[in-house]
Coordinates of C-alpha atoms in Angstrom, one line a residue:
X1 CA 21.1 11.9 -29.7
X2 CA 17.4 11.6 -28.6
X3 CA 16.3 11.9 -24.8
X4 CA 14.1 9.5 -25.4
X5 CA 15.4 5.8 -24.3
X6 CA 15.7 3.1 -27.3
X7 CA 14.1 0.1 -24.8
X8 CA 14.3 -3.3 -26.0
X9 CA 11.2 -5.4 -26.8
X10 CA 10.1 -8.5 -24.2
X11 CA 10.5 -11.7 -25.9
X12 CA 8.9 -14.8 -24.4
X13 CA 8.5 -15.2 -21.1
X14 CA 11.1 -12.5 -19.9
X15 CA 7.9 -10.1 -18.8
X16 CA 7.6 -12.6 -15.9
X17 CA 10.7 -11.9 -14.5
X18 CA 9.4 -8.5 -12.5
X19 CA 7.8 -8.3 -9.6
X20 CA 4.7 -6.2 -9.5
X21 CA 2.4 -4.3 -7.3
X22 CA -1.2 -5.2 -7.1
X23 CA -3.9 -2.1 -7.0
X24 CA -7.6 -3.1 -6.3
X25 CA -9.7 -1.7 -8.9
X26 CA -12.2 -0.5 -6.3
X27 CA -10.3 2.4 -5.5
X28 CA -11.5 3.6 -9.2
X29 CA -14.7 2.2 -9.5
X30 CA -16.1 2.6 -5.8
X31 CA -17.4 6.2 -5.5
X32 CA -16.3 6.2 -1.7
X33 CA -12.7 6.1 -3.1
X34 CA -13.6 9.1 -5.5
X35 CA -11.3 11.2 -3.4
X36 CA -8.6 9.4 -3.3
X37 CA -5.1 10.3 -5.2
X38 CA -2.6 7.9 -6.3
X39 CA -0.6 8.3 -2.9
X40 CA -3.5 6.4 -0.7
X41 CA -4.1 4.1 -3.7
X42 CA -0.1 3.1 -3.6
X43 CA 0.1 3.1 0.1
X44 CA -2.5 0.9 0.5
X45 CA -1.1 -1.4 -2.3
X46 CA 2.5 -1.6 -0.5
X47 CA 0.5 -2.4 2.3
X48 CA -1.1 -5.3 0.8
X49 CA 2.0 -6.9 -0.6
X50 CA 3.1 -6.9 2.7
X51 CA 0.1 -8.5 4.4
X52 CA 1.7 -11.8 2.5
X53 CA 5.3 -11.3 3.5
X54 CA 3.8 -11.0 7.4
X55 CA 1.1 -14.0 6.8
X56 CA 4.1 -16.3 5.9
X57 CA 6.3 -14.8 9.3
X58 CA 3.4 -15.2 11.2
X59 CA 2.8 -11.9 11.8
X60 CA -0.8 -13.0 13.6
X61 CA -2.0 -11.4 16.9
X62 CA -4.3 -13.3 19.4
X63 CA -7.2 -13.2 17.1
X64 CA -5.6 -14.5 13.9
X65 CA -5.4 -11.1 12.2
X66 CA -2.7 -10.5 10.4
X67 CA -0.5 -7.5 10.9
X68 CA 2.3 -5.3 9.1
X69 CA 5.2 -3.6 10.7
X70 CA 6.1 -0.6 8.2
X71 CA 7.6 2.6 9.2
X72 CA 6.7 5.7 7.3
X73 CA 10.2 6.2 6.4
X74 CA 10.2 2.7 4.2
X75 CA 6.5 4.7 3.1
X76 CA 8.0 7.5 1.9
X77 CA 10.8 5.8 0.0
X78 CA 7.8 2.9 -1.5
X79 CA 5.1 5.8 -2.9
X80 CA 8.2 8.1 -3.7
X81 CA 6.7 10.9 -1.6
X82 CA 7.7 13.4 1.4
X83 CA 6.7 13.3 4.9
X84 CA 3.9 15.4 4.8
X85 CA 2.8 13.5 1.7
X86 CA 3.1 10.1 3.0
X87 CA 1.6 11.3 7.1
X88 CA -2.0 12.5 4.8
X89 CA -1.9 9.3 3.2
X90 CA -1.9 7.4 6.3
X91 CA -4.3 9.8 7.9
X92 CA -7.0 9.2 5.1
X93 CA -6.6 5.5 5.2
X94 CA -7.4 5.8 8.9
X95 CA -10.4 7.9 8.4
X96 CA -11.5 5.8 5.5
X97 CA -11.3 2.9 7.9
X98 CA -9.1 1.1 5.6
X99 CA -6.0 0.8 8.1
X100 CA -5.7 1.1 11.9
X101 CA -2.0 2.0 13.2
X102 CA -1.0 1.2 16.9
X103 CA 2.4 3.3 17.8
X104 CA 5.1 1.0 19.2
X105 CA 7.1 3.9 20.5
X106 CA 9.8 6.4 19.2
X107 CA 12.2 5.0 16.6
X108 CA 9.9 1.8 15.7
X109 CA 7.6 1.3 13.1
X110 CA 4.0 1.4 13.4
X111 CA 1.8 -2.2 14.1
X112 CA -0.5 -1.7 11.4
X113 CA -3.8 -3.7 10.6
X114 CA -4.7 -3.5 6.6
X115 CA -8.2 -3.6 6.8
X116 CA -10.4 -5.9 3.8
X117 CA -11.2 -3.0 1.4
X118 CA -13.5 -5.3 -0.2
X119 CA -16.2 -5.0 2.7
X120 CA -16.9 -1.6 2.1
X121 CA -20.2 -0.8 0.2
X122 CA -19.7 2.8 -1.6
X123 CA -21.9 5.8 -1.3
X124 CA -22.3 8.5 -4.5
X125 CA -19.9 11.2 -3.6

């Protein structure tokens, strides 16, 4: 027998039935992204699917921005990557300006502010 799995076809509507993960096409079209790998690109995006999860808790500090609480174990298991991995990622969202993390203490995830990627106007690398 094959390694290969035998997958079934999708018939109607039955591709509708996953949920899926939304990645801004700027990150490959933008040439200030140009350095980026997929583990910033899929950070970023879990990051985004849970602005809307925090919008709808109201997850809103005294200015109306919206917030996430996500520790970087629940980043490591998202993105599939180690510690190291998954501390660089964060890092180069900071310095990218894309994210800005406030420590709530030992053993508690991070306050994080997902910052509007689309505001950014790209330089040539």
């Amino acid at each position: 027998m094959s390694k290969e799995a035998r997958l079934d076809y999708f018939y109607g509507t039955e591709g509708e039935q996953f949920q899926f993960l939304q990645v801004p096409l700027v990150f490959f079209t933008d040439p200030l992204y140009c350095d980026f790998d997929c583990d910033e690109i899929m950070l970023y995006s879990h990051m985004l699917r849970r602005i809307c999860l925090s919008r709808k808790n109201g997850w809103l500090d005294d200015l109306n921005r919206v917030y996430i609480r996500y520790s970087q174990k629940e980043a490591r298991s998202d993105i599939r990557r180690g510690k190291d991995k998954v501390l660089d990622a964060y890092r180069t969202l900071e310095k990218y300006g894309l994210i800005e993390r406030i420590d709530m203490g030992i053993g508690k995830a991070d306050m994080i502010y997902v910052k509007n990627f689309a505001k950014h106007v790209g330089e040539p690398c």
